[in-house]
């Protein structure tokens, strides 16, 4: 094979298979991928710098907006970090409510992903069915928090809303429905030729590679590695709630489907248990505005895997440094490994296989790339440009 | 003996005076401060005793240098933050991608945001910032306030 026969295929930032802008440069030989270079940053909003400018209270809302799918995971991680610095104990009831919302979020995120996976292999009927049924969990989230996307449940020292006993039967009803449907989908997925042909032995990630490349979450567990922050480094009330870690030895895209389906069923059971065993009491404790100097590392099992935040405080009301590493970034090296040796036609489903969330991943600095121009995202400068353009016309 | 204490004892025995400080602030968390030249040796040693997962690398701009914090996890459980300091002018440190291949993007991220040179890294081309981003401007350094960065970029754009 000579290098001369190699063709470079740019993939993204705008591509039908990507729901968010990101760029991958594929080197292909015939139809086989030989090399892949990721270029991220198209959703870069400068959130880490922005954290340093805002107070700890304002930062709750900023953390929530790192991602639109796992918004609760980010606020849980953020509030935990600050609580650790403040030496605050979260009331038991609040810890249970955090688990319930986190698991509802996991169900909605995994259902969303299953739909996208179905869409990427061209099975749009399944996609429509999955997303219709996903509405059940979205309704529950709306019932609990009043919102479908940013639940705004967490605050430093506890949670902001109660889960009232009147709505529990409604939640249980929805969970029963979701359980029935998920079991049905698992049956369909295991026997449906369209799914099997497009996902079995596609995008293989061997366990040793997964560990070497520091993969996280369902991507890692689908390679047979039993690793879950909820069990290994328990937070909220996860040390009191029994659950199984779902793994699969297939190491391919199909395994990633099975792991996520299994996790939905586990989450349903965890929510049932948490609703049953929820202690009574306060929802939050009051905390001071300023945080004494110190540092903390906070970890959460987000729907896509290990999420880690690092905070350094300096005694003021604003953090000195805030670092976010979302699970998608951790899975990119593993993703590149999976893609090598695969067919071009399988790129979309392999990419989708890690459940990428690019908004999460690109958060640091403050420039946006559109039309090859840098634009600072503040209103005044934006107006300046608009005025200038108008004058030119 | 707690697992955390056992690990700190093992580290102290192996790395001796190369450790400047080490503490266990709470269960499953260790913060270790090491001398810059001991990075590779420490990472190798930690990998051997089970810290195979690198969660991320954090850069922190402190007054007299740039701190690099390598967050490593043992069986996904104990999170060890290995800290070292590099000089602000011409910060350089050897890459650890040969020991932990998963560090490849984290090093590039710190390289772009703080200007730390990871010697021996296979590819330090821009990953996150745009191609036209001015050279030698590292946005997460403290001296670059948002106002400063805005001026910098708009000046270039307006051709002033």
Short mmCIF file of C-alpha atoms in Angstrom, two decimals:
data_model
loop_
_atom_site.label_atom_id
_atom_site.label_comp_id
_atom_site.label_asym_id
_atom_site.label_seq_id
_atom_site.Cartn_x
_atom_site.Cartn_y
_atom_site.Cartn_z
CA UNK A 1 0.00 0.00 0.00
CA UNK A 2 1.56 3.24 -1.05
CA UNK A 3 0.76 6.57 0.51
CA UNK A 4 -0.14 7.84 -2.97
CA UNK A 5 -3.33 5.81 -3.02
CA UNK A 6 -4.52 7.43 0.18
CA UNK A 7 -7.37 9.92 0.00
CA UNK A 8 -8.18 12.45 2.66
CA UNK A 9 -11.84 12.86 3.43
CA UNK A 10 -12.95 15.72 5.64
CA UNK A 11 -15.94 14.88 7.79
CA UNK A 12 -17.72 17.81 9.35
CA UNK A 13 -17.91 20.35 10.94
CA UNK A 14 -21.19 20.36 9.03
CA UNK A 15 -22.24 16.85 8.21
CA UNK A 16 -25.62 15.11 8.21
CA UNK A 17 -24.35 12.42 10.56
CA UNK A 18 -23.20 14.92 13.16
CA UNK A 19 -25.84 16.66 15.22
CA UNK A 20 -23.27 19.14 16.44
CA UNK A 21 -20.33 20.70 14.63
CA UNK A 22 -17.06 18.81 14.85
CA UNK A 23 -14.39 17.96 12.37
CA UNK A 24 -12.69 14.67 11.64
CA UNK A 25 -10.15 14.23 8.89
CA UNK A 26 -10.12 10.68 7.59
CA UNK A 27 -7.32 9.19 5.57
CA UNK A 28 -8.76 6.35 3.56
CA UNK A 29 -7.33 3.67 1.37
CA UNK A 30 -10.11 2.54 -0.94
CA UNK A 31 -13.00 2.22 1.48
CA UNK A 32 -10.95 1.50 4.58
CA UNK A 33 -10.04 4.11 7.17
CA UNK A 34 -6.31 4.24 7.75
CA UNK A 35 -6.02 7.26 10.00
CA UNK A 36 -8.25 9.80 11.66
CA UNK A 37 -7.49 13.22 13.07
CA UNK A 38 -10.05 14.95 15.25
CA UNK A 39 -10.30 18.72 15.34
CA UNK A 40 -12.62 19.86 18.09
CA UNK A 41 -13.51 23.30 19.32
CA UNK A 42 -16.41 24.36 17.13
CA UNK A 43 -18.67 24.69 20.16
CA UNK A 44 -16.10 26.46 22.26
CA UNK A 45 -17.73 29.01 24.51
CA UNK A 46 -15.06 29.82 27.04
CA UNK A 47 -16.90 28.39 30.00
CA UNK A 48 -13.83 27.69 32.13
CA UNK A 49 -12.73 31.31 31.87
CA UNK A 50 -16.29 32.42 32.51
CA UNK A 51 -16.36 30.40 35.75
CA UNK A 52 -13.59 32.58 37.15
CA UNK A 53 -15.63 35.73 36.58
CA UNK A 54 -18.84 34.63 38.25
CA UNK A 55 -19.86 34.01 41.84
CA UNK A 56 -20.38 30.52 43.15
CA UNK A 57 -24.16 30.96 42.95
CA UNK A 58 -24.07 32.23 39.37
CA UNK A 59 -21.81 29.34 38.44
CA UNK A 60 -24.53 26.81 39.25
CA UNK A 61 -26.45 28.16 36.27
CA UNK A 62 -23.35 28.27 34.13
CA UNK A 63 -22.51 24.64 34.98
CA UNK A 64 -26.05 23.66 34.07
CA UNK A 65 -25.52 25.14 30.62
CA UNK A 66 -22.35 23.26 29.76
CA UNK A 67 -24.60 20.61 28.24
CA UNK A 68 -28.23 20.34 27.30
CA UNK A 69 -28.48 16.59 27.72
CA UNK A 70 -26.55 15.90 30.89
CA UNK A 71 -27.19 19.26 32.55
CA UNK A 72 -27.95 17.62 35.88
CA UNK A 73 -24.67 15.70 35.91
CA UNK A 74 -22.73 18.95 35.58
CA UNK A 75 -24.56 20.74 38.39
CA UNK A 76 -24.27 17.68 40.63
CA UNK A 77 -20.55 17.62 40.00
CA UNK A 78 -20.24 21.37 40.54
CA UNK A 79 -22.28 21.56 43.73
CA UNK A 80 -20.46 18.55 45.16
CA UNK A 81 -17.11 20.22 44.58
CA UNK A 82 -18.19 23.44 46.30
CA UNK A 83 -19.83 21.53 49.15
CA UNK A 84 -16.58 19.71 49.72
CA UNK A 85 -14.70 23.01 49.92
CA UNK A 86 -17.30 24.42 52.30
CA UNK A 87 -17.37 21.25 54.40
CA UNK A 88 -21.14 21.08 54.08
CA UNK A 89 -23.15 17.92 54.60
CA UNK A 90 -26.07 17.59 52.19
CA UNK A 91 -29.35 16.47 53.87
CA UNK A 92 -30.21 12.79 53.19
CA UNK A 93 -33.45 13.58 51.38
CA UNK A 94 -31.62 15.89 48.99
CA UNK A 95 -29.08 13.15 48.26
CA UNK A 96 -31.91 10.81 47.27
CA UNK A 97 -33.56 13.44 45.10
CA UNK A 98 -30.22 13.97 43.36
CA UNK A 99 -30.08 10.26 42.55
CA UNK A 100 -33.64 10.22 41.25
CA UNK A 101 -33.08 13.17 38.91
CA UNK A 102 -29.70 11.84 37.78
CA UNK A 103 -31.21 8.46 36.91
CA UNK A 104 -34.17 10.04 35.11
CA UNK A 105 -31.62 12.00 33.13
CA UNK A 106 -29.73 8.81 32.33
CA UNK A 107 -32.92 7.18 31.03
CA UNK A 108 -33.73 10.17 28.83
CA UNK A 109 -30.15 10.45 27.57
CA UNK A 110 -29.81 6.76 26.75
CA UNK A 111 -33.22 6.69 25.02
CA UNK A 112 -32.19 9.70 23.00
CA UNK A 113 -28.97 7.95 22.05
CA UNK A 114 -30.76 4.73 21.09
CA UNK A 115 -32.94 6.75 18.77
CA UNK A 116 -29.93 8.44 17.19
CA UNK A 117 -28.17 5.09 16.78
CA UNK A 118 -31.25 3.72 15.01
CA UNK A 119 -31.30 6.79 12.79
CA UNK A 120 -27.60 6.45 11.92
CA UNK A 121 -28.10 2.92 10.63
CA UNK A 122 -31.06 4.10 8.59
CA UNK A 123 -33.70 2.48 10.78
CA UNK A 124 -35.91 5.53 11.16
CA UNK A 125 -39.02 3.63 12.24
CA UNK A 126 -37.22 2.47 15.34
CA UNK A 127 -35.93 6.00 15.86
CA UNK A 128 -39.45 7.43 15.82
CA UNK A 129 -40.76 4.77 18.19
CA UNK A 130 -37.92 5.24 20.65
CA UNK A 131 -38.33 8.99 20.73
CA UNK A 132 -42.08 8.74 21.15
CA UNK A 133 -41.58 6.55 24.20
CA UNK A 134 -38.84 8.82 25.48
CA UNK A 135 -41.51 11.46 25.98
CA UNK A 136 -42.68 9.48 29.01
CA UNK A 137 -39.46 10.21 30.87
CA UNK A 138 -39.39 13.80 29.60
CA UNK A 139 -42.86 14.27 31.09
CA UNK A 140 -41.64 12.90 34.41
CA UNK A 141 -38.69 15.28 34.39
CA UNK A 142 -41.01 18.16 33.65
CA UNK A 143 -43.34 17.04 36.41
CA UNK A 144 -40.49 16.85 38.92
CA UNK A 145 -38.55 19.96 37.96
CA UNK A 146 -40.82 22.06 35.78
CA UNK A 147 -38.34 21.83 32.91
CA UNK A 148 -37.47 19.48 30.11
CA UNK A 149 -33.83 20.44 29.59
CA UNK A 150 -32.33 22.45 32.43
CA UNK A 151 -33.89 20.96 35.53
CA UNK A 152 -32.24 23.45 37.93
CA UNK A 153 -32.68 20.95 40.75
CA UNK A 154 -29.28 21.26 42.41
CA UNK A 155 -28.00 24.06 44.52
CA UNK A 156 -25.00 24.33 46.80
CA UNK A 157 -26.07 22.54 49.99
CA UNK A 158 -28.92 20.47 48.60
CA UNK A 159 -31.73 20.57 46.06
CA UNK A 160 -34.23 23.26 45.21
CA UNK A 161 -37.43 21.29 44.79
CA UNK A 162 -39.32 18.61 46.63
CA UNK A 163 -40.62 15.44 45.01
CA UNK A 164 -44.13 15.55 46.45
CA UNK A 165 -45.85 12.32 47.42
CA UNK A 166 -48.79 13.13 45.08
CA UNK A 167 -46.66 12.82 41.97
CA UNK A 168 -44.94 9.56 42.96
CA UNK A 169 -47.73 7.30 41.54
CA UNK A 170 -47.41 9.15 38.22
CA UNK A 171 -43.63 8.61 38.21
CA UNK A 172 -44.07 4.91 39.03
CA UNK A 173 -46.64 4.59 36.23
CA UNK A 174 -44.25 6.09 33.70
CA UNK A 175 -41.41 3.89 34.92
CA UNK A 176 -43.57 0.79 34.41
CA UNK A 177 -44.34 1.91 30.88
CA UNK A 178 -40.66 2.61 30.14
CA UNK A 179 -39.61 -0.75 31.55
CA UNK A 180 -42.10 -2.59 29.37
CA UNK A 181 -41.01 -0.69 26.27
CA UNK A 182 -37.27 -1.03 26.94
CA UNK A 183 -37.63 -4.79 27.38
CA UNK A 184 -39.55 -4.92 24.13
CA UNK A 185 -36.86 -2.91 22.32
CA UNK A 186 -34.15 -5.18 23.70
CA UNK A 187 -36.00 -8.12 22.21
CA UNK A 188 -36.39 -6.32 18.88
CA UNK A 189 -32.75 -5.20 18.78
CA UNK A 190 -31.43 -8.69 19.49
CA UNK A 191 -33.42 -10.27 16.69
CA UNK A 192 -33.62 -7.53 14.06
CA UNK A 193 -31.31 -8.28 11.12
CA UNK A 194 -30.99 -4.60 10.13
CA UNK A 195 -29.55 -3.76 13.52
CA UNK A 196 -27.32 -6.82 13.82
CA UNK A 197 -25.84 -6.43 10.33
CA UNK A 198 -24.94 -2.80 10.94
CA UNK A 199 -23.62 -3.03 14.49
CA UNK A 200 -22.16 -6.46 15.32
CA UNK A 201 -18.36 -6.45 15.01
CA UNK A 202 -18.40 -2.80 13.97
CA UNK A 203 -16.18 -0.30 15.77
CA UNK A 204 -14.42 -2.85 17.94
CA UNK A 205 -12.58 -1.53 21.00
CA UNK A 206 -10.61 -4.20 22.82
CA UNK A 207 -10.65 -4.03 26.64
CA UNK A 208 -6.91 -3.39 26.87
CA UNK A 209 -7.18 -0.52 24.37
CA UNK A 210 -10.14 0.93 26.23
CA UNK A 211 -8.09 1.04 29.44
CA UNK A 212 -4.93 2.32 27.73
CA UNK A 213 -6.82 5.12 26.01
CA UNK A 214 -8.67 6.05 29.20
CA UNK A 215 -12.18 5.47 27.82
CA UNK A 216 -15.10 6.04 30.18
CA UNK A 217 -18.74 5.16 30.71
CA UNK A 218 -20.83 2.85 28.52
CA UNK A 219 -18.04 2.89 25.90
CA UNK A 220 -15.70 1.33 28.46
CA UNK A 221 -18.31 -1.00 29.93
CA UNK A 222 -19.26 -2.29 26.47
CA UNK A 223 -15.64 -3.48 26.24
CA UNK A 224 -16.19 -5.61 29.31
CA UNK A 225 -14.51 -3.35 31.88
CA UNK A 226 -16.58 -3.10 35.03
CA UNK A 227 -16.04 0.49 35.98
CA UNK A 228 -18.62 2.96 37.23
CA UNK A 229 -18.08 6.08 39.34
CA UNK A 230 -21.40 5.47 41.08
CA UNK A 231 -19.99 2.30 42.61
CA UNK A 232 -16.25 3.05 42.70
CA UNK A 233 -16.38 6.59 44.05
CA UNK A 234 -19.95 6.88 45.40
CA UNK A 235 -21.59 10.28 45.74
CA UNK A 236 -25.14 11.48 46.52
CA UNK A 237 -26.97 8.40 47.84
CA UNK A 238 -25.42 5.81 45.51
CA UNK A 239 -23.75 3.99 48.38
CA UNK A 240 -27.20 3.18 49.80
CA UNK A 241 -28.97 2.12 46.62
CA UNK A 242 -28.35 -1.35 45.20
CA UNK A 243 -27.67 -1.62 41.48
CA UNK A 244 -25.78 -3.73 38.97
CA UNK A 245 -23.09 -2.45 36.67
CA UNK A 246 -24.08 -3.47 33.16
CA UNK A 247 -21.20 -4.70 31.01
CA UNK A 248 -20.91 -6.60 27.77
CA UNK A 249 -18.01 -8.49 26.23
CA UNK A 250 -18.83 -7.82 22.58
CA UNK A 251 -16.67 -4.66 22.40
CA UNK A 252 -18.62 -3.45 19.34
CA UNK A 253 -21.43 -0.99 18.62
CA UNK A 254 -24.03 -3.65 19.35
CA UNK A 255 -22.56 -4.09 22.83
CA UNK A 256 -22.84 -0.35 23.38
CA UNK A 257 -26.53 -0.62 22.50
CA UNK A 258 -27.04 -3.51 24.92
CA UNK A 259 -25.17 -1.78 27.74
CA UNK A 260 -27.26 1.36 27.42
CA UNK A 261 -30.51 -0.63 27.28
CA UNK A 262 -29.42 -2.54 30.38
CA UNK A 263 -28.58 0.70 32.14
CA UNK A 264 -32.05 2.09 31.43
CA UNK A 265 -33.55 -0.94 33.20
CA UNK A 266 -31.12 -0.53 36.11
CA UNK A 267 -31.96 3.15 36.39
CA UNK A 268 -35.67 2.36 36.51
CA UNK A 269 -35.09 0.00 39.43
CA UNK A 270 -32.86 2.51 41.19
CA UNK A 271 -35.51 5.22 40.96
CA UNK A 272 -38.15 2.82 42.31
CA UNK A 273 -35.88 1.93 45.23
CA UNK A 274 -35.00 5.58 45.91
CA UNK A 275 -38.64 6.66 45.87
CA UNK A 276 -39.44 3.83 48.31
CA UNK A 277 -36.60 4.54 50.71
CA UNK A 278 -36.42 8.31 50.52
CA UNK A 279 -35.82 9.68 54.02
CA UNK A 280 -37.84 12.68 55.14
CA UNK A 281 -36.32 15.95 56.21
CA UNK A 282 -34.82 19.14 54.89
CA UNK A 283 -33.94 19.73 51.25
CA UNK A 284 -30.99 22.04 51.68
CA UNK A 285 -28.73 23.76 54.14
CA UNK A 286 -27.74 27.39 53.94
CA UNK A 287 -24.18 28.03 52.86
CA UNK A 288 -21.95 31.13 52.98
CA UNK A 289 -21.28 33.14 49.81
CA UNK A 290 -17.49 33.11 50.13
CA UNK A 291 -15.52 29.88 50.00
CA UNK A 292 -12.35 29.42 52.03
CA UNK A 293 -9.15 28.69 50.09
CA UNK A 294 -8.78 25.10 49.05
CA UNK A 295 -9.19 22.69 46.20
CA UNK A 296 -11.43 19.76 45.41
CA UNK A 297 -11.85 17.10 42.75
CA UNK A 298 -15.43 16.05 42.12
CA UNK A 299 -16.54 13.10 40.01
CA UNK A 300 -19.90 11.98 38.71
CA UNK A 301 -21.03 9.16 36.44
CA UNK A 302 -22.77 11.19 33.75
CA UNK A 303 -24.84 9.28 31.14
CA UNK A 304 -21.74 9.25 28.90
CA UNK A 305 -19.27 8.27 31.60
CA UNK A 306 -16.92 9.73 34.16
CA UNK A 307 -17.27 13.47 34.49
CA UNK A 308 -14.62 15.25 36.50
CA UNK A 309 -14.52 18.81 37.79
CA UNK A 310 -11.62 20.44 39.60
CA UNK A 311 -12.04 23.62 41.60
CA UNK A 312 -9.55 25.87 43.33
CA UNK A 313 -10.91 28.56 45.63
CA UNK A 314 -9.13 31.62 46.96
CA UNK A 315 -11.33 32.77 49.83
CA UNK A 316 -13.47 35.12 47.72
CA UNK A 317 -16.94 34.62 46.26
CA UNK A 318 -15.48 33.53 42.92
CA UNK A 319 -13.40 30.48 42.07
CA UNK A 320 -9.72 30.93 41.25
CA UNK A 321 -9.77 28.15 38.68
CA UNK A 322 -12.46 25.80 37.46
CA UNK A 323 -11.77 22.84 35.22
CA UNK A 324 -14.30 20.62 33.49
CA UNK A 325 -13.52 17.41 31.66
CA UNK A 326 -16.57 15.90 30.07
CA UNK A 327 -16.81 12.21 29.15
CA UNK A 328 -16.89 12.80 25.39
CA UNK A 329 -13.37 14.24 25.36
CA UNK A 330 -12.15 11.20 27.28
CA UNK A 331 -13.65 8.92 24.65
CA UNK A 332 -12.19 10.63 21.57
CA UNK A 333 -8.85 8.73 21.58
CA UNK A 334 -10.79 5.47 21.92
CA UNK A 335 -13.12 6.57 19.14
CA UNK A 336 -10.18 7.18 16.79
CA UNK A 337 -8.90 3.70 17.59
CA UNK A 338 -12.32 2.14 16.84
CA UNK A 339 -12.54 3.86 13.47
CA UNK A 340 -9.24 2.61 12.07
CA UNK A 341 -9.71 -0.34 9.73
CA UNK A 342 -13.44 0.27 9.36
CA UNK A 343 -15.48 1.11 6.26
CA UNK A 344 -16.36 4.69 5.43
CA UNK A 345 -20.06 3.79 5.50
CA UNK A 346 -19.77 2.82 9.15
CA UNK A 347 -18.34 6.17 10.25
CA UNK A 348 -21.70 7.63 11.38
CA UNK A 349 -22.70 4.73 13.59
CA UNK A 350 -19.23 4.36 15.11
CA UNK A 351 -19.09 8.08 15.82
CA UNK A 352 -22.54 7.92 17.33
CA UNK A 353 -21.46 4.84 19.30
CA UNK A 354 -19.68 6.81 22.00
CA UNK A 355 -22.75 9.06 22.31
CA UNK A 356 -20.71 12.17 21.60
CA UNK A 357 -21.78 15.43 23.14
CA UNK A 358 -19.67 18.11 21.56
CA UNK A 359 -21.20 21.01 23.44
CA UNK A 360 -19.96 19.40 26.63
CA UNK A 361 -16.55 18.73 25.24
CA UNK A 362 -15.80 22.18 23.80
CA UNK A 363 -16.18 24.52 26.63
CA UNK A 364 -13.05 26.44 27.38
CA UNK A 365 -12.30 29.64 25.62
CA UNK A 366 -14.36 32.39 24.32
CA UNK A 367 -14.22 32.36 20.59
CA UNK A 368 -16.69 30.95 18.14
CA UNK A 369 -15.73 29.99 14.62
CA UNK A 370 -18.26 30.84 12.03
CA UNK A 371 -17.54 31.97 8.50
CA UNK A 372 -13.86 31.86 9.44
CA UNK A 373 -14.20 34.97 11.56
CA UNK A 374 -13.68 35.25 15.26
CA UNK A 375 -16.56 36.72 17.12
CA UNK A 376 -16.63 37.56 20.74
CA UNK A 377 -20.01 36.61 21.98
CA UNK A 378 -20.98 39.74 23.80
CA UNK A 379 -23.89 41.80 22.73
CA UNK A 380 -22.18 45.16 22.34
CA UNK A 381 -19.47 43.91 20.01
CA UNK A 382 -22.04 42.00 18.04
CA UNK A 383 -24.07 45.18 17.54
CA UNK A 384 -20.95 47.01 16.48
CA UNK A 385 -20.40 44.50 13.69
CA UNK A 386 -24.03 44.60 12.61
CA UNK A 387 -23.96 48.40 12.45
CA UNK A 388 -20.77 48.35 10.44
CA UNK A 389 -22.19 45.89 7.96
CA UNK A 390 -25.31 47.98 7.60
CA UNK A 391 -23.19 51.02 6.82
CA UNK A 392 -21.37 49.08 4.15
CA UNK A 393 -24.66 48.21 2.49
CA UNK B 1 -4.50 0.94 57.43
CA UNK B 2 -6.58 2.75 54.85
CA UNK B 3 -5.84 2.11 51.19
CA UNK B 4 -5.05 5.80 50.70
CA UNK B 5 -2.42 5.77 53.46
CA UNK B 6 -0.87 2.64 52.04
CA UNK B 7 -0.49 4.32 48.66
CA UNK B 8 1.04 7.48 50.12
CA UNK B 9 3.48 5.35 52.14
CA UNK B 10 4.44 3.40 49.01
CA UNK B 11 4.95 6.61 47.08
CA UNK B 12 7.11 8.11 49.77
CA UNK B 13 9.23 5.01 49.93
CA UNK B 14 9.74 4.95 46.18
CA UNK B 15 10.09 8.64 45.33
CA UNK B 16 11.56 9.87 48.64
CA UNK B 17 12.77 13.48 48.48
CA UNK B 18 11.16 13.99 45.08
CA UNK B 19 7.85 14.38 46.87
CA UNK B 20 7.41 17.91 48.20
CA UNK B 21 4.09 17.29 49.93
CA UNK B 22 1.39 14.66 50.04
CA UNK B 23 -1.98 14.65 51.75
CA UNK B 24 -5.24 12.72 51.93
CA UNK B 25 -7.98 15.35 52.34
CA UNK B 26 -10.76 12.79 52.40
CA UNK B 27 -11.61 9.22 51.54
CA UNK B 28 -10.59 8.31 47.95
CA UNK B 29 -8.70 11.56 47.33
CA UNK B 30 -4.93 12.06 47.37
CA UNK B 31 -3.04 15.25 46.49
CA UNK B 32 0.67 14.83 45.84
CA UNK B 33 3.10 17.62 45.03
CA UNK B 34 6.25 16.44 43.29
CA UNK B 35 9.39 17.92 41.81
CA UNK B 36 9.08 18.64 38.08
CA UNK B 37 11.86 16.27 37.03
CA UNK B 38 10.16 13.35 38.78
CA UNK B 39 7.09 13.40 36.51
CA UNK B 40 7.77 10.42 34.27
CA UNK B 41 9.17 8.32 37.06
CA UNK B 42 6.11 9.03 39.22
CA UNK B 43 3.61 8.33 36.44
CA UNK B 44 5.37 5.07 35.61
CA UNK B 45 5.39 4.03 39.23
CA UNK B 46 1.75 4.97 39.75
CA UNK B 47 0.72 3.10 36.62
CA UNK B 48 2.49 0.01 37.94
CA UNK B 49 0.59 0.10 41.22
CA UNK B 50 -2.73 0.39 39.39
CA UNK B 51 -3.34 4.04 38.51
CA UNK B 52 -4.02 3.22 34.87
CA UNK B 53 -6.75 5.72 34.17
CA UNK B 54 -5.86 9.34 33.54
CA UNK B 55 -8.99 11.40 34.16
CA UNK B 56 -7.53 14.63 32.85
CA UNK B 57 -4.71 17.15 33.16
CA UNK B 58 -5.55 20.51 34.73
CA UNK B 59 -3.43 23.60 34.24
CA UNK B 60 -3.51 26.32 36.87
CA UNK B 61 -1.88 29.72 36.50
CA UNK B 62 -0.33 30.50 39.88
CA UNK B 63 1.80 33.56 40.59
CA UNK B 64 5.24 32.01 40.21
CA UNK B 65 4.55 29.47 37.51
CA UNK B 66 2.06 27.11 35.97
CA UNK B 67 0.87 24.14 37.91
CA UNK B 68 0.04 20.96 36.09
CA UNK B 69 -2.24 18.54 37.89
CA UNK B 70 -2.47 15.00 36.57
CA UNK B 71 -5.66 13.39 37.87
CA UNK B 72 -5.17 9.63 37.97
CA UNK B 73 -7.64 7.00 39.10
CA UNK B 74 -7.01 3.63 40.71
CA UNK B 75 -9.68 1.12 39.60
CA UNK B 76 -11.91 4.11 38.97
CA UNK B 77 -11.98 4.66 42.71
CA UNK B 78 -9.12 6.56 44.36
CA UNK B 79 -8.44 9.81 42.53
CA UNK B 80 -4.85 10.93 42.90
CA UNK B 81 -3.95 14.47 41.84
CA UNK B 82 -0.27 14.64 41.00
CA UNK B 83 0.87 18.23 40.98
CA UNK B 84 4.03 19.82 39.67
CA UNK B 85 5.08 23.32 38.76
CA UNK B 86 6.75 24.64 35.60
CA UNK B 87 8.21 28.07 34.83
CA UNK B 88 5.99 30.63 33.16
CA UNK B 89 8.49 31.72 30.54
CA UNK B 90 9.25 28.69 28.43
CA UNK B 91 7.24 26.07 30.32
CA UNK B 92 8.21 22.57 29.29
CA UNK B 93 7.63 19.11 30.56
CA UNK B 94 8.09 15.66 28.97
CA UNK B 95 5.06 14.02 27.44
CA UNK B 96 3.51 11.03 29.20
CA UNK B 97 1.74 9.74 26.09
CA UNK B 98 4.31 6.95 25.85
CA UNK B 99 3.21 5.69 29.27
CA UNK B 100 -0.50 6.58 29.13
CA UNK B 101 -1.67 6.96 25.49
CA UNK B 102 -4.97 8.38 26.72
CA UNK B 103 -3.15 11.60 27.67
CA UNK B 104 -2.83 12.65 24.03
CA UNK B 105 -5.71 15.15 23.92
CA UNK B 106 -5.34 16.42 27.47
CA UNK B 107 -1.76 17.46 26.79
CA UNK B 108 -2.83 19.24 23.62
CA UNK B 109 -5.53 21.05 25.54
CA UNK B 110 -3.10 22.29 28.21
CA UNK B 111 -0.63 23.17 25.47
CA UNK B 112 -3.16 25.45 23.81
CA UNK B 113 -4.63 26.97 26.91
CA UNK B 114 -1.43 27.55 28.91
CA UNK B 115 1.40 27.28 26.38
CA UNK B 116 3.07 24.36 28.10
CA UNK B 117 5.32 22.42 25.75
CA UNK B 118 4.99 18.68 26.10
CA UNK B 119 8.30 17.46 24.77
CA UNK B 120 8.03 14.36 22.64
CA UNK B 121 4.27 14.66 22.05
CA UNK B 122 3.43 13.27 18.58
CA UNK B 123 1.26 16.20 17.45
CA UNK B 124 0.75 19.52 19.20
CA UNK B 125 -1.21 21.18 16.36
CA UNK B 126 -4.23 23.30 17.30
CA UNK B 127 -7.08 21.19 18.66
CA UNK B 128 -9.57 23.62 20.12
CA UNK B 129 -8.69 27.19 19.21
CA UNK B 130 -9.22 28.47 15.66
CA UNK B 131 -6.39 28.35 13.13
CA UNK B 132 -6.16 32.15 13.10
CA UNK B 133 -5.74 32.40 16.85
CA UNK B 134 -2.77 34.70 17.56
CA UNK B 135 0.43 32.89 18.46
CA UNK B 136 1.68 32.93 22.01
CA UNK B 137 -1.66 33.97 23.44
CA UNK B 138 -2.72 31.39 25.96
CA UNK B 139 -6.27 32.24 26.97
CA UNK B 140 -6.46 30.55 30.36
CA UNK B 141 -3.44 32.40 31.70
CA UNK B 142 -4.46 34.96 34.28
CA UNK B 143 -2.85 37.93 32.57
CA UNK B 144 -5.28 37.56 29.69
CA UNK B 145 -8.51 38.98 31.01
CA UNK B 146 -11.61 38.71 28.86
CA UNK B 147 -11.31 42.41 27.97
CA UNK B 148 -7.73 41.92 26.90
CA UNK B 149 -8.62 38.96 24.71
CA UNK B 150 -11.53 40.80 23.15
CA UNK B 151 -9.40 43.81 22.26
CA UNK B 152 -6.76 41.58 20.81
CA UNK B 153 -9.16 39.78 18.52
CA UNK B 154 -11.16 42.78 17.42
CA UNK B 155 -8.09 44.81 16.67
CA UNK B 156 -6.99 42.14 14.27
CA UNK B 157 -10.40 41.84 12.69
CA UNK B 158 -10.92 45.56 12.16
CA UNK B 159 -7.42 45.91 10.74
CA UNK B 160 -6.60 48.70 13.17
#
